[in-house]
Amino acid sequence: MKRAFVTVGTTSFDDLVASVVAPDCVEILKSLGYNQLVLQIGRGTVVPEPFRTESFTLDVYRYKDSLKEDLQQADLVISHAGAGSCLESLEKGKPLVVVVNEKLMNNHQFELAKQLHKEGHLFYCTCSCFTARSIIYKSGELVSHI
């Protein structure tokens, strides 16, 4: 089972949640062999309906005491740019796409994502970029699908 895990941490990031459950993004994930998408949605107001089909599962939750198990089981992590989420994902050696929340003031998350990308640890984008291009991970390389 190939699994993508999305985390927004303890905040809300409805734009990211809406982007990853958009039909075009789900279809791209499926086309790359992903058959499970797990969303940790924090205190957001966008709450996708979990579902299971023969070929794909969407699981949704707000919080857990620890994300350790979800990170260990993930083949791809898509995360907000919080320092804790980024570092925990990288410590697990997981491919990481960080989506910067453009709506935050004094956006330190952008600077963190930019620096970690510069050092070769992750790929980052904004939610508008993620929505438009559905940036995901395939075969050891980050790629964009238009």
XYZ file of C-alpha atoms in Angstrom:
146
model
C 0.000 0.000 0.000
C 1.463 3.337 -1.061
C 0.488 6.107 1.343
C 0.598 9.911 1.237
C 0.303 11.710 4.577
C -0.753 15.350 4.864
C -0.283 17.308 8.077
C -1.247 20.856 9.010
C -0.013 20.613 12.595
C -1.998 22.218 15.391
C -3.298 25.124 13.309
C -5.704 25.241 10.392
C -4.696 25.280 6.745
C -7.940 24.790 4.857
C -6.419 25.748 1.506
C -3.956 22.858 1.714
C -6.605 20.358 2.799
C -8.918 21.449 -0.031
C -6.060 21.243 -2.534
C -5.009 17.692 -1.733
C -8.556 16.320 -1.849
C -9.375 18.074 -5.122
C -10.278 15.458 -7.754
C -7.303 16.317 -9.996
C -4.824 15.869 -7.139
C -6.403 12.574 -6.036
C -6.251 11.316 -9.626
C -2.565 12.224 -9.882
C -1.846 10.406 -6.625
C -3.709 7.346 -7.920
C -1.847 7.457 -11.244
C 1.446 7.333 -9.318
C 0.365 4.255 -7.390
C -0.811 5.874 -4.172
C -3.839 4.112 -2.787
C -4.157 5.837 0.576
C -4.297 9.491 1.569
C -4.229 10.290 5.284
C -5.114 13.850 6.327
C -4.357 15.422 9.682
C -6.508 18.574 9.483
C -5.945 20.293 12.836
C -8.594 22.852 13.708
C -9.573 23.552 10.112
C -13.107 24.052 8.862
C -12.606 21.997 5.699
C -13.397 18.453 6.809
C -13.353 16.005 3.895
C -15.559 12.952 4.162
C -13.431 9.814 4.640
C -14.083 7.054 2.123
C -12.890 3.641 0.986
C -13.106 2.150 -2.459
C -11.453 -0.920 -3.858
C -8.519 1.149 -5.100
C -8.280 4.187 -2.791
C -8.803 5.195 0.831
C -9.098 8.655 2.356
C -8.680 8.847 6.136
C -9.185 12.100 8.043
C -8.540 13.129 11.633
C -7.915 16.326 13.572
C -5.260 15.388 16.136
C -3.388 12.441 17.595
C -1.004 12.362 20.530
C 1.769 11.534 18.077
C 2.199 11.571 14.300
C 5.043 9.065 14.555
C 3.093 6.100 13.181
C 1.614 8.084 10.281
C 5.043 9.441 9.370
C 6.626 5.987 9.527
C 3.955 4.519 7.249
C 4.055 7.381 4.742
C 5.741 7.087 1.368
C 5.283 10.833 0.884
C 4.662 13.628 3.379
C 2.927 16.835 2.368
C 3.148 19.316 5.218
C 2.599 22.880 6.273
C 5.883 24.684 6.883
C 5.919 24.452 10.677
C 9.382 23.722 12.038
C 8.248 20.751 14.129
C 6.424 19.058 11.263
C 9.291 19.623 8.835
C 11.980 18.361 11.174
C 9.989 15.336 12.334
C 9.353 14.317 8.708
C 12.981 14.788 7.735
C 14.184 12.810 10.777
C 12.128 9.877 9.469
C 13.844 10.200 6.084
C 10.571 10.754 4.251
C 10.215 12.588 0.945
C 8.750 15.938 1.914
C 6.768 18.560 0.051
C 6.210 21.640 2.195
C 3.326 23.930 1.334
C 3.784 27.436 2.706
C 0.685 29.177 4.022
C 0.686 32.496 2.182
C -1.948 33.922 4.523
C 0.346 34.058 7.539
C 1.766 37.416 8.541
C 5.541 37.724 9.056
C 5.898 34.427 7.263
C 8.850 32.740 8.968
C 7.607 29.450 7.482
C 8.558 30.641 4.010
C 12.107 31.358 5.166
C 12.410 27.948 6.817
C 11.103 26.120 3.752
C 13.343 28.126 1.438
C 16.458 27.351 3.504
C 15.694 23.632 3.852
C 15.085 23.451 0.097
C 18.348 25.258 -0.580
C 20.117 22.605 1.529
C 18.447 19.852 -0.537
C 16.132 18.492 2.148
C 12.712 19.148 0.664
C 10.654 20.748 -2.057
C 8.407 23.685 -1.214
C 5.635 25.610 -2.870
C 2.659 27.756 -1.998
C -0.876 26.499 -1.945
C -1.740 28.277 -5.187
C 1.213 26.564 -6.870
C 0.277 23.212 -5.346
C -3.306 23.558 -6.546
C -2.310 24.546 -10.053
C 0.491 22.056 -10.579
C -0.104 19.262 -8.043
C 3.531 18.884 -7.089
C 4.259 15.401 -5.830
C 7.028 12.856 -5.452
C 7.742 10.057 -7.905
C 10.559 7.548 -8.274
C 12.998 9.338 -5.994
C 12.574 12.713 -7.652
C 10.202 15.583 -7.025
C 8.214 16.300 -10.134
C 5.437 18.638 -11.196
C 2.395 17.509 -13.070
C 0.568 20.142 -15.071
